[in-house]
CSV table of C-alpha atoms in Angstrom, one decimal:
chain,number,residue,atom,x,y,z
A,1,MET,CA,-34.4,-69.3,-22.7
A,2,MET,CA,-34.0,-72.5,-22.0
A,3,GLU,CA,-32.2,-73.6,-18.8
A,4,ILE,CA,-28.7,-74.9,-19.2
A,5,PRO,CA,-26.4,-76.7,-17.1
A,6,LYS,CA,-23.6,-75.0,-15.3
A,7,PHE,CA,-20.9,-77.4,-16.5
A,8,ILE,CA,-20.5,-81.0,-18.2
A,9,THR,CA,-18.2,-83.9,-17.6
A,10,VAL,CA,-17.0,-85.2,-20.5
A,11,PRO,CA,-13.6,-87.9,-20.0
A,12,SER,CA,-11.7,-88.0,-23.0
A,13,GLN,CA,-8.8,-90.6,-22.9
A,14,ARG,CA,-7.1,-89.2,-26.4
A,15,PHE,CA,-7.0,-85.9,-25.0
A,16,ARG,CA,-5.5,-86.9,-21.5
A,17,ARG,CA,-2.7,-89.2,-23.0
A,18,ALA,CA,-1.7,-85.9,-25.7
A,19,ARG,CA,-1.4,-84.0,-22.4
A,20,SER,CA,0.5,-85.8,-20.1
A,21,GLU,CA,2.8,-86.3,-22.8
A,22,SER,CA,3.0,-83.0,-23.3
A,23,PHE,CA,3.3,-82.3,-20.0
A,24,ARG,CA,6.6,-84.3,-19.6
A,25,LEU,CA,7.7,-82.8,-22.3
A,26,SER,CA,7.4,-79.4,-21.1
A,27,ILE,CA,9.7,-80.5,-18.0
A,28,TYR,CA,12.3,-81.6,-19.8
A,29,LEU,CA,12.2,-78.7,-22.6
A,30,ASN,CA,11.2,-76.3,-19.9
A,31,SER,CA,11.6,-72.9,-21.3
A,32,LEU,CA,12.5,-72.9,-25.3
A,33,SER,CA,9.2,-71.4,-25.3
A,34,ILE,CA,9.3,-69.2,-28.6
A,35,TYR,CA,6.0,-67.4,-30.7
A,36,LEU,CA,7.2,-66.7,-34.5
A,37,ILE,CA,3.3,-64.9,-35.0
A,38,LEU,CA,2.9,-63.0,-38.2
A,39,ALA,CA,0.0,-60.3,-38.0
A,40,LEU,CA,-2.7,-62.2,-40.4
A,41,ALA,CA,-3.6,-58.8,-41.8
A,42,LEU,CA,-5.3,-59.7,-45.2
A,43,VAL,CA,-5.9,-56.5,-47.2
A,44,ALA,CA,-9.6,-57.9,-48.6
A,45,CYS,CA,-10.8,-57.8,-45.4
A,46,ALA,CA,-8.7,-55.1,-43.4
A,47,SER,CA,-11.3,-52.1,-41.9
A,48,PRO,CA,-9.7,-49.2,-41.2
A,49,ALA,CA,-8.8,-48.4,-38.0
A,50,SER,CA,-10.1,-45.8,-35.9
A,51,PRO,CA,-10.0,-42.7,-37.1
A,52,ALA,CA,-7.0,-40.2,-35.8
A,53,VAL,CA,-6.4,-36.5,-35.6
A,54,SER,CA,-4.0,-33.4,-36.2
A,55,PRO,CA,-4.1,-30.3,-38.8
A,56,THR,CA,-1.0,-28.5,-39.6
A,57,SER,CA,1.8,-28.1,-37.6
A,58,SER,CA,1.0,-26.3,-34.7
A,59,SER,CA,2.1,-26.1,-30.8
A,60,ALA,CA,-1.0,-25.8,-29.0
A,61,PRO,CA,-1.0,-26.6,-25.2
A,62,ALA,CA,-2.6,-29.2,-25.0
A,63,GLU,CA,-1.1,-64.7,-36.6
A,64,THR,CA,3.9,-85.5,-45.5
A,65,GLU,CA,0.3,-85.2,-47.3
A,66,ALA,CA,-2.3,-86.0,-44.9
A,67,THR,CA,-5.9,-86.3,-45.0
A,68,VAL,CA,-8.4,-85.8,-42.8
A,69,GLU,CA,-9.6,-88.4,-41.1
A,70,PRO,CA,-14.1,-88.6,-40.5
A,71,ALA,CA,-14.6,-88.0,-36.7
A,72,LYS,CA,-16.0,-90.8,-34.9
A,73,ALA,CA,-19.0,-90.3,-32.4
A,74,SER,CA,-18.0,-90.1,-29.1
A,75,LYS,CA,-18.7,-93.5,-27.4
A,76,THR,CA,-19.2,-91.4,-23.8
A,77,PRO,CA,-22.5,-89.3,-23.7
A,78,ALA,CA,-22.4,-86.2,-22.2
A,79,LYS,CA,-23.3,-86.0,-18.4
A,80,THR,CA,-24.8,-82.9,-17.0
A,81,THR,CA,-24.2,-82.0,-13.4
A,82,GLY,CA,-25.1,-79.1,-11.3
A,83,THR,CA,-27.6,-76.7,-11.7
A,84,GLN,CA,-27.3,-73.5,-13.6
A,85,MET,CA,-27.3,-70.3,-11.3
A,86,GLU,CA,-28.3,-66.6,-12.2
A,87,PRO,CA,-25.0,-64.2,-11.8
A,88,GLN,CA,-25.0,-63.6,-8.5
A,89,PRO,CA,-22.4,-60.7,-7.2
A,90,THR,CA,-19.6,-62.0,-4.5
A,91,ALA,CA,-17.8,-60.1,-1.9
A,92,THR,CA,-14.4,-59.8,-3.8
A,93,LEU,CA,-15.9,-58.3,-6.8
A,94,ALA,CA,-18.1,-55.3,-6.4
A,95,PRO,CA,-20.7,-54.7,-9.5
A,96,VAL,CA,-20.6,-51.2,-11.0
A,97,THR,CA,-23.8,-50.1,-11.8
A,98,GLU,CA,-24.3,-46.3,-11.1
A,99,THR,CA,-25.8,-47.3,-7.4
A,100,PRO,CA,-25.7,-44.2,-4.9
A,101,SER,CA,-22.6,-45.5,-3.9
A,102,THR,CA,-20.9,-44.9,-7.4
A,103,ALA,CA,-22.9,-42.2,-8.7
A,104,SER,CA,-20.8,-39.8,-6.6
A,105,ALA,CA,-17.9,-41.2,-9.5
A,106,PRO,CA,-16.8,-37.3,-10.9
A,107,LEU,CA,-18.0,-36.5,-14.6
A,108,THR,CA,-15.0,-34.3,-15.9
A,109,SER,CA,-14.8,-32.7,-19.3
A,110,LYS,CA,-12.6,-32.9,-21.6
A,111,GLU,CA,-11.8,-30.5,-24.5
A,112,PRO,CA,-10.1,-31.8,-27.8
A,113,PHE,CA,-6.5,-32.1,-27.6
A,114,ILE,CA,-6.7,-32.2,-31.4
A,115,THR,CA,-9.3,-31.1,-33.6
A,116,ALA,CA,-9.6,-32.1,-37.7
A,117,ASP,CA,-11.5,-29.0,-39.2
A,118,GLY,CA,-13.4,-30.8,-42.2
A,119,LEU,CA,-10.8,-33.3,-42.2
A,120,ARG,CA,-11.1,-37.0,-42.0
A,121,LEU,CA,-8.5,-38.6,-38.7
A,122,ARG,CA,-7.4,-41.8,-38.0
A,123,PHE,CA,-5.5,-42.7,-34.7
A,124,ASP,CA,-2.5,-45.0,-35.6
A,125,SER,CA,-0.1,-45.9,-32.4
A,126,TRP,CA,1.1,-44.4,-29.3
A,127,ALA,CA,5.0,-44.1,-29.0
A,128,PRO,CA,6.7,-46.9,-26.4
A,129,GLU,CA,7.8,-43.9,-24.2
A,130,ASN,CA,4.4,-42.8,-24.1
A,131,LEU,CA,4.7,-39.3,-24.7
A,132,TRP,CA,4.3,-39.3,-28.7
A,133,PHE,CA,1.4,-40.8,-30.8
A,134,ALA,CA,0.8,-40.8,-34.4
A,135,TYR,CA,-2.2,-40.4,-36.7
A,136,TRP,CA,-3.0,-39.6,-40.4
A,137,LEU,CA,-5.1,-36.8,-41.8
A,138,GLY,CA,-7.1,-36.8,-44.9
A,139,GLU,CA,-9.8,-35.0,-47.2
A,140,SER,CA,-11.6,-38.5,-47.3
A,141,GLU,CA,-10.8,-42.0,-46.7
A,142,GLU,CA,-10.2,-42.9,-50.5
A,143,ASN,CA,-7.6,-40.0,-51.1
A,144,LEU,CA,-4.2,-39.2,-49.9
A,145,VAL,CA,-3.6,-39.0,-46.3
A,146,SER,CA,-0.8,-37.2,-44.5
A,147,LEU,CA,1.3,-38.2,-41.6
A,148,ALA,CA,1.1,-36.6,-38.1
A,149,PHE,CA,2.5,-36.6,-34.5
A,150,ALA,CA,1.5,-35.1,-31.0
A,151,ASN,CA,3.8,-34.6,-27.9
A,152,VAL,CA,1.1,-35.4,-24.8
A,153,ASP,CA,3.5,-33.7,-22.2
A,154,SER,CA,4.4,-30.2,-24.6
A,155,GLY,CA,1.2,-30.1,-26.7
A,156,GLU,CA,3.2,-29.9,-29.6
A,157,THR,CA,1.9,-31.2,-33.0
A,158,CYS,CA,3.1,-31.7,-36.2
A,159,GLN,CA,1.8,-32.5,-39.8
A,160,TYR,CA,4.1,-33.9,-42.7
A,161,GLU,CA,2.5,-32.2,-45.5
A,162,ASP,CA,4.5,-34.3,-47.8
A,163,VAL,CA,4.4,-37.9,-46.3
A,164,LYS,CA,1.8,-39.3,-48.1
A,165,ALA,CA,-0.4,-42.5,-47.6
A,166,GLN,CA,-2.7,-44.1,-50.4
A,167,ASP,CA,-5.6,-44.1,-48.3
A,168,LEU,CA,-6.7,-43.6,-44.7
A,169,GLY,CA,-6.4,-47.3,-44.1
A,170,SER,CA,-2.9,-48.2,-45.6
A,171,GLY,CA,-0.1,-46.2,-43.3
A,172,ARG,CA,1.3,-47.4,-40.4
A,173,VAL,CA,4.3,-46.3,-38.2
A,174,VAL,CA,6.2,-48.9,-36.5
A,175,TRP,CA,8.5,-47.5,-33.8
A,176,GLN,CA,12.0,-48.1,-32.7
A,177,GLU,CA,13.9,-48.5,-29.7
A,178,ASP,CA,15.6,-44.9,-29.7
A,179,GLY,CA,12.1,-43.1,-30.1
A,180,SER,CA,12.5,-42.8,-34.1
A,181,ALA,CA,9.2,-43.6,-35.9
A,182,ILE,CA,9.1,-45.6,-39.8
A,183,ALA,CA,6.0,-44.5,-41.5
A,184,ILE,CA,4.7,-47.3,-44.2
A,185,LEU,CA,3.3,-45.6,-46.5
A,186,ASN,CA,1.9,-48.3,-49.2
A,187,ARG,CA,1.6,-51.8,-49.1
A,188,GLU,CA,4.2,-52.4,-51.6
A,189,GLY,CA,6.6,-51.1,-48.4
A,190,LYS,CA,7.2,-47.8,-49.3
A,191,ALA,CA,8.8,-46.0,-46.2
A,192,ILE,CA,10.2,-43.3,-44.6
A,193,GLY,CA,11.4,-42.6,-41.2
A,194,GLY,CA,12.8,-39.8,-38.5
A,195,VAL,CA,12.3,-38.3,-35.4
A,196,PRO,CA,8.9,-37.1,-34.9
A,197,CYS,CA,8.5,-33.3,-35.9
A,198,GLU,CA,11.5,-33.5,-37.0
A,199,ALA,CA,13.1,-34.4,-40.6
A,200,PHE,CA,12.1,-37.5,-42.2
A,201,ALA,CA,14.0,-39.6,-45.0
A,202,PRO,CA,13.2,-42.5,-47.2
A,203,VAL,CA,14.1,-45.8,-45.5
A,204,ASP,CA,15.1,-48.6,-48.1
A,205,ASN,CA,14.9,-52.3,-47.7
A,206,VAL,CA,11.6,-52.3,-45.1
A,207,SER,CA,10.7,-55.7,-45.3
A,208,LEU,CA,6.6,-56.5,-44.8
A,209,PRO,CA,5.1,-59.4,-42.8
A,210,ASN,CA,3.3,-61.8,-45.6
A,211,PRO,CA,0.1,-61.3,-44.8
A,212,TYR,CA,-1.1,-64.8,-46.7
A,213,THR,CA,1.7,-66.9,-44.2
A,214,ARG,CA,1.3,-67.3,-40.5
A,215,VAL,CA,3.9,-68.8,-38.7
A,216,ASP,CA,4.2,-70.5,-35.2
A,217,LEU,CA,6.6,-72.6,-33.3
A,218,SER,CA,5.2,-75.2,-30.8
A,219,PRO,CA,6.4,-74.3,-26.8
A,220,ASP,CA,8.8,-76.7,-27.0
A,221,GLY,CA,10.5,-75.4,-29.9
A,222,ARG,CA,10.8,-78.7,-31.7
A,223,HIS,CA,7.4,-78.7,-34.9
A,224,LEU,CA,6.9,-75.2,-36.6
A,225,ALA,CA,3.4,-75.0,-38.0
A,226,GLU,CA,2.6,-72.9,-41.1
A,227,ARG,CA,-0.6,-71.6,-41.9
A,228,ILE,CA,-0.3,-70.1,-46.0
A,229,ILE,CA,-3.5,-69.0,-47.8
A,230,LEU,CA,-2.7,-70.2,-51.1
A,231,GLU,CA,-5.9,-68.8,-53.0
A,232,LEU,CA,-8.7,-66.0,-52.5
A,233,GLU,CA,-11.8,-67.0,-54.0
A,234,GLU,CA,-14.3,-63.9,-52.4
A,235,GLN,CA,-15.1,-64.5,-48.8
A,236,ALA,CA,-13.1,-68.1,-49.3
A,237,PHE,CA,-9.8,-68.7,-48.5
A,238,HIS,CA,-8.5,-72.0,-49.6
A,239,THR,CA,-5.8,-72.6,-46.8
A,240,GLU,CA,-2.6,-75.1,-46.1
A,241,LEU,CA,-1.7,-75.8,-42.8
A,242,ARG,CA,1.8,-77.5,-43.0
A,243,VAL,CA,4.0,-78.8,-39.8
A,244,THR,CA,7.5,-79.5,-39.8
A,245,GLU,CA,10.1,-80.8,-37.7
A,246,VAL,CA,12.6,-78.5,-37.1
A,247,GLY,CA,15.6,-80.3,-36.5
A,248,THR,CA,15.2,-82.4,-39.6
A,249,GLY,CA,13.2,-79.9,-41.5
A,250,ARG,CA,10.8,-82.4,-42.5
A,251,THR,CA,7.2,-81.8,-43.2
A,252,ILE,CA,5.3,-84.2,-41.4
A,253,VAL,CA,1.5,-83.1,-41.8
A,254,SER,CA,0.2,-81.1,-44.7
A,255,VAL,CA,-3.6,-80.5,-44.3
A,256,PRO,CA,-5.7,-78.1,-46.7
A,257,TYR,CA,-9.3,-76.7,-45.9
A,258,ILE,CA,-11.0,-73.8,-46.9
A,259,ASP,CA,-10.8,-71.0,-44.6
A,260,SER,CA,-13.2,-67.4,-44.2
A,261,PRO,CA,-11.9,-63.6,-42.9
A,262,HIS,CA,-15.1,-64.3,-39.7
A,263,PHE,CA,-13.2,-67.2,-38.4
A,264,VAL,CA,-9.7,-65.3,-37.6
A,265,TYR,CA,-10.5,-65.2,-33.9
A,266,GLY,CA,-10.6,-69.1,-34.2
A,267,GLY,CA,-7.3,-69.8,-34.2
A,268,PRO,CA,-4.5,-71.2,-35.3
A,269,ARG,CA,-2.2,-71.7,-32.4
A,270,TRP,CA,-0.7,-74.4,-30.4
A,271,LEU,CA,-2.5,-75.7,-27.7
A,272,ASN,CA,0.7,-77.2,-26.0
A,273,ASP,CA,3.7,-79.0,-27.4
A,274,GLU,CA,1.4,-81.9,-28.9
A,275,LEU,CA,-1.9,-80.1,-29.6
A,276,TYR,CA,-2.3,-77.3,-32.5
A,277,LEU,CA,-5.7,-75.7,-32.9
A,278,ILE,CA,-5.9,-75.4,-36.7
A,279,GLY,CA,-9.9,-73.7,-35.6
A,280,MET,CA,-12.8,-72.9,-37.8
A,281,THR,CA,-13.3,-74.0,-41.4
A,282,VAL,CA,-16.0,-73.7,-44.0
A,283,ASP,CA,-15.7,-77.3,-45.2
A,284,LYS,CA,-14.1,-79.7,-42.5
A,285,GLY,CA,-15.9,-78.0,-39.0
A,286,ILE,CA,-13.4,-76.9,-36.3
A,287,LEU,CA,-10.0,-79.1,-36.6
A,288,TYR,CA,-6.7,-79.8,-34.4
A,289,TYR,CA,-3.5,-81.4,-35.1
A,290,SER,CA,-2.1,-84.1,-32.7
A,291,VAL,CA,1.7,-84.6,-32.8
A,292,SER,CA,1.7,-87.6,-31.1
A,293,ASP,CA,-1.1,-89.5,-33.0
A,294,ASP,CA,-0.2,-87.7,-36.2
A,295,ARG,CA,-3.7,-87.5,-36.9
A,296,VAL,CA,-6.1,-84.0,-37.8
A,297,SER,CA,-9.6,-84.5,-36.3
A,298,ASN,CA,-12.3,-82.4,-35.1
A,299,VAL,CA,-12.8,-80.3,-31.5
A,300,PHE,CA,-15.8,-81.5,-30.6
A,301,PRO,CA,-15.7,-85.5,-30.3
A,302,ASP,CA,-12.2,-85.8,-29.8
A,303,LEU,CA,-11.3,-83.1,-26.9
A,304,LEU,CA,-14.4,-81.8,-25.4
A,305,GLY,CA,-16.7,-85.1,-25.9
A,306,LEU,CA,-19.6,-83.2,-27.3
A,307,ALA,CA,-21.7,-84.2,-30.9
A,308,MET,CA,-20.3,-83.3,-33.9
A,309,ASN,CA,-22.9,-81.1,-35.3
A,310,ASP,CA,-22.9,-79.0,-32.2
A,311,GLU,CA,-20.0,-77.2,-34.4
A,312,GLN,CA,-22.2,-75.4,-36.6
A,313,ASN,CA,-23.6,-73.1,-34.2
A,314,VAL,CA,-20.0,-71.7,-32.9
A,315,SER,CA,-19.3,-68.2,-33.7
A,316,THR,CA,-15.8,-67.4,-31.9
A,317,ILE,CA,-13.4,-69.3,-30.5
A,318,GLY,CA,-11.0,-67.8,-27.6
A,319,VAL,CA,-7.7,-70.0,-26.2
A,320,GLN,CA,-5.6,-69.6,-22.8
A,321,ALA,CA,-2.8,-71.7,-23.0
A,322,ASP,CA,0.0,-72.6,-20.2
A,323,PRO,CA,3.2,-73.7,-22.5
A,324,THR,CA,5.0,-74.4,-19.2
A,325,PHE,CA,2.5,-77.1,-18.1
A,326,GLY,CA,0.5,-77.9,-21.6
A,327,GLU,CA,-2.5,-76.8,-20.0
A,328,TYR,CA,-5.2,-75.0,-21.7
A,329,HIS,CA,-9.0,-73.2,-22.0
A,330,ILE,CA,-11.1,-73.6,-25.2
A,331,LEU,CA,-13.8,-70.8,-24.8
A,332,LEU,CA,-16.7,-71.4,-27.6
A,333,GLY,CA,-19.3,-68.5,-28.5
A,334,MET,CA,-22.4,-70.5,-29.3
A,335,SER,CA,-25.0,-68.3,-31.2
A,336,ASP,CA,-28.2,-67.6,-29.5
A,337,GLN,CA,-26.9,-70.1,-26.8
A,338,GLY,CA,-24.0,-68.2,-24.5
A,339,ALA,CA,-20.9,-70.2,-24.5
A,340,LEU,CA,-18.8,-73.3,-23.8
A,341,LEU,CA,-15.6,-73.1,-21.6
A,342,PHE,CA,-13.6,-76.0,-21.3
A,343,HIS,CA,-11.0,-76.9,-18.9
A,344,SER,CA,-8.4,-79.2,-20.2
A,345,GLU,CA,-7.0,-79.6,-16.8
A,346,LEU,CA,-10.2,-80.9,-15.5
A,347,ASP,CA,-11.1,-82.7,-18.8
A,348,GLN,CA,-14.7,-80.8,-18.0
A,349,THR,CA,-16.9,-78.6,-20.3
A,350,GLU,CA,-19.1,-76.1,-18.8
A,351,GLU,CA,-22.2,-74.4,-20.9
A,352,LEU,CA,-22.8,-70.7,-19.7
A,353,HIS,CA,-25.5,-68.4,-20.2
A,354,PHE,CA,-23.7,-65.4,-21.3
A,355,TYR,CA,-22.1,-64.5,-24.8
A,356,PRO,CA,-18.3,-63.8,-24.5
A,357,GLY,CA,-17.3,-60.1,-25.1
A,358,SER,CA,-13.5,-59.6,-25.6
A,359,PHE,CA,-10.6,-57.5,-23.9
A,360,ALA,CA,-9.6,-55.4,-26.7
A,361,ASP,CA,-6.2,-53.7,-26.5
A,362,GLY,CA,-5.0,-50.2,-27.9
A,363,SER,CA,-3.0,-51.8,-30.9
A,364,GLY,CA,-6.7,-53.3,-32.1
A,365,GLY,CA,-6.0,-56.7,-30.6
A,366,TRP,CA,-8.8,-59.0,-29.6
A,367,ARG,CA,-8.6,-62.1,-26.8
A,368,SER,CA,-11.4,-63.7,-24.9
A,369,PHE,CA,-9.3,-64.0,-22.0
A,370,SER,CA,-7.5,-61.4,-20.2
A,371,PRO,CA,-3.8,-61.1,-20.7
A,372,ASP,CA,-2.7,-63.2,-17.4
A,373,GLY,CA,-5.2,-66.0,-18.7
A,374,LYS,CA,-7.3,-65.5,-15.3
A,375,TRP,CA,-10.3,-63.8,-16.3
A,376,LEU,CA,-13.2,-64.0,-18.8
A,377,LEU,CA,-15.5,-60.8,-20.0
A,378,PHE,CA,-19.2,-61.4,-20.8
A,379,LEU,CA,-22.1,-59.8,-22.1
A,380,SER,CA,-25.6,-59.2,-22.0
A,381,ASP,CA,-28.6,-57.4,-23.6
A,382,THR,CA,-29.9,-54.8,-21.1
A,383,PRO,CA,-33.3,-54.4,-20.3
A,384,VAL,CA,-33.5,-51.0,-21.8
A,385,GLY,CA,-32.6,-52.5,-25.5
A,386,ASN,CA,-30.6,-49.6,-26.8
A,387,GLY,CA,-27.8,-51.5,-28.7
A,388,GLU,CA,-25.5,-50.8,-25.6
A,389,MET,CA,-24.8,-54.2,-23.0
A,390,ASP,CA,-24.1,-55.1,-19.9
A,391,TYR,CA,-20.8,-56.7,-19.1
A,392,TRP,CA,-19.9,-59.6,-16.5
A,393,LEU,CA,-16.6,-60.6,-15.5
A,394,ARG,CA,-15.8,-63.9,-14.4
A,395,ALA,CA,-13.2,-66.1,-13.2
A,396,VAL,CA,-11.6,-68.9,-15.5
A,397,ASP,CA,-11.4,-71.3,-12.6
A,398,PRO,CA,-12.7,-72.9,-10.5
A,399,PRO,CA,-15.7,-74.2,-13.1
A,400,SER,CA,-18.9,-72.6,-11.7
A,401,SER,CA,-17.8,-69.6,-10.4
A,402,ALA,CA,-20.1,-66.6,-10.2
A,403,PRO,CA,-20.2,-64.0,-12.7
A,404,VAL,CA,-20.5,-60.5,-11.3
A,405,LYS,CA,-21.4,-57.2,-13.4
A,406,ILE,CA,-18.8,-54.4,-13.9
A,407,ALA,CA,-20.8,-52.7,-16.3
A,408,ASP,CA,-24.2,-51.5,-17.5
A,409,GLN,CA,-25.8,-49.8,-20.7
A,410,ALA,CA,-22.4,-49.7,-22.3
A,411,SER,CA,-20.1,-50.6,-24.6
A,412,SER,CA,-16.5,-52.0,-24.0
A,413,GLY,CA,-13.4,-49.7,-25.0
A,414,GLY,CA,-10.4,-51.7,-23.8
A,415,LEU,CA,-8.0,-53.1,-21.0
A,416,SER,CA,-5.1,-50.9,-20.5
A,417,SER,CA,-1.7,-51.8,-21.1
A,418,ASN,CA,-1.0,-52.9,-17.6
A,419,GLY,CA,-4.2,-54.5,-16.9
A,420,GLN,CA,-4.9,-52.6,-14.3
A,421,LEU,CA,-7.6,-50.6,-15.9
A,422,MET,CA,-10.3,-50.9,-18.2
A,423,ALA,CA,-12.7,-48.7,-19.8
A,424,PHE,CA,-16.4,-48.6,-21.2
A,425,PHE,CA,-18.4,-46.3,-23.2
A,426,ARG,CA,-22.0,-45.6,-22.1
A,427,GLN,CA,-24.2,-43.2,-24.1
A,428,GLY,CA,-21.0,-41.1,-25.7
A,429,THR,CA,-19.2,-41.0,-22.1
A,430,VAL,CA,-15.8,-42.4,-21.2
A,431,LEU,CA,-16.2,-45.0,-17.7
A,432,ILE,CA,-12.9,-46.3,-16.1
A,433,VAL,CA,-13.0,-49.4,-14.2
A,434,SER,CA,-10.5,-50.8,-12.0
A,435,PHE,CA,-9.4,-54.0,-12.7
A,436,PRO,CA,-10.6,-56.9,-11.5
A,437,GLU,CA,-11.8,-55.4,-8.7
A,438,GLY,CA,-14.6,-54.1,-10.9
A,439,ARG,CA,-15.1,-50.1,-8.9
A,440,LEU,CA,-15.8,-47.3,-11.1
A,441,LEU,CA,-13.2,-44.6,-10.6
A,442,SER,CA,-14.2,-42.1,-13.0
A,443,ARG,CA,-16.3,-40.5,-16.3
A,444,TRP,CA,-15.2,-38.7,-19.0
A,445,GLN,CA,-17.3,-36.7,-21.4
A,446,ALA,CA,-15.9,-34.0,-24.3
A,447,PRO,CA,-19.2,-31.4,-24.6
A,448,ASN,CA,-20.9,-31.3,-27.6
A,449,TYR,CA,-18.9,-34.7,-28.7
A,450,TRP,CA,-19.3,-38.6,-29.0
A,451,LEU,CA,-17.1,-40.4,-27.9
A,452,ASP,CA,-16.8,-43.7,-28.8
A,453,ARG,CA,-12.9,-45.9,-29.0
A,454,LEU,CA,-10.4,-45.4,-27.6
A,455,TRP,CA,-6.0,-46.5,-27.8
A,456,TRP,CA,-4.3,-46.8,-24.4
A,457,SER,CA,-0.8,-45.9,-23.9
A,458,PRO,CA,1.6,-48.7,-23.3
A,459,ASP,CA,2.3,-47.9,-19.6
A,460,GLY,CA,-1.8,-47.8,-18.9
A,461,SER,CA,-1.5,-44.1,-17.5
A,462,ARG,CA,-3.2,-42.1,-20.5
A,463,LEU,CA,-5.7,-42.9,-23.2
A,464,VAL,CA,-6.5,-41.1,-26.3
A,465,THR,CA,-10.0,-41.3,-27.6
A,466,TYR,CA,-11.8,-40.2,-30.3
A,467,GLY,CA,-15.0,-38.3,-30.6
A,468,SER,CA,-17.3,-36.7,-33.3
A,469,HIS,CA,-18.8,-33.7,-33.2
A,470,MET,CA,-22.9,-34.0,-32.3
A,471,GLU,CA,-23.5,-31.3,-34.8
A,472,SER,CA,-20.7,-30.7,-37.2
A,473,GLY,CA,-19.2,-33.9,-37.4
A,474,GLN,CA,-15.8,-32.8,-36.9
A,475,GLU,CA,-13.2,-35.3,-36.0
A,476,ALA,CA,-11.2,-35.2,-32.9
A,477,LEU,CA,-9.0,-36.8,-30.3
A,478,PHE,CA,-9.1,-36.5,-26.6
A,479,VAL,CA,-6.2,-37.2,-24.3
A,480,ILE,CA,-7.2,-38.7,-20.5
A,481,GLU,CA,-5.5,-39.3,-17.8
A,482,PRO,CA,-7.1,-41.7,-15.8
């Protein structure tokens, strides 16, 4: 692998102007931060959520017309300073590799909480009070499936044979504040609701988010950005970005572009009051819109000060934004070349050896940065080459912070909802690691089952993990209390 500089410093006058204006606005308009983010859940691209469990009823214990201006070549060549260092452990973050100091972490066995004899299952969601979870059961992924619930305290389970979703990937449960649940049975919005393991009744007037539109309000509440998918053409989404003034309702920009389902993590979102990241496009590169300049242009030459042709190597984009100060970070995964990390507050870009990983959450969400915006997760190939990876944690700031290995020969299971624990899978077992210290706390196995996905409860006190029997293929759910 070629030597990669630790960071590159590239001044950007356009960015500095936008950032300073944004900062002043945020001081005056302070906490009008509102995000109206509707989930981009395109049916054509959605993959079924991970399996869920539970047989029949029982009680086992148990996201003015304008044209895109061509980007101008950066007048300031990228300056390279510093020397790339190999990742080293630090005194504050101890690496988790099963050395003698951590090998003594207990390996605890778990029995199935729910088994699906001869059935397929899919975990749906946890209830807000952390006691119930919902799942779906059916004979196959394509056939009708029924709704089921389980109580992790009492062990009570129940299956609603007459509550059917059209297939394993279509039904979903929306929990209410009073502890009841609404089960949406198809993409047309047919729904039924009630208290888990009690009688359910039809629910009328259920409104579903429009999967073809994403709406975002700027942090200062002055502008509304709408990303509208106009037409689906195989893997190409003909899309329009429309930004309007909230006070007048006037459209200030309308930009057409072609999107792709593979770019779902590349935006769109507000970086601050002035800058809106459109993200990766098929036909126009990686775009952003500046309210103060009233201009749509490309991220690489304008914000990063790098060559336009470098955009073609970007595979993923992650963003961390602070609406109060108008500062943000952009993480760009580069195919076979590690990653770029842009620090807006310093107007500085780092090139990193590692490829970015992701902090998954219990609802299937994906983010490059930890929820508090302070940490990045990276991964690298293991010497063993068995498909699993080594995982490294790094502070976002300051630049050149040293990465520390927190798990080796593993795959990520996700960060707990309270941000205190992180789970990994290694060879079919579950590892629980403290976050961000990276201390191995416990290891969990299910005899004769291969565990490979999990969902944290809202308070982070429990998780449900899915396993399949290594001989029969029987699917099951396990409840772990880390």
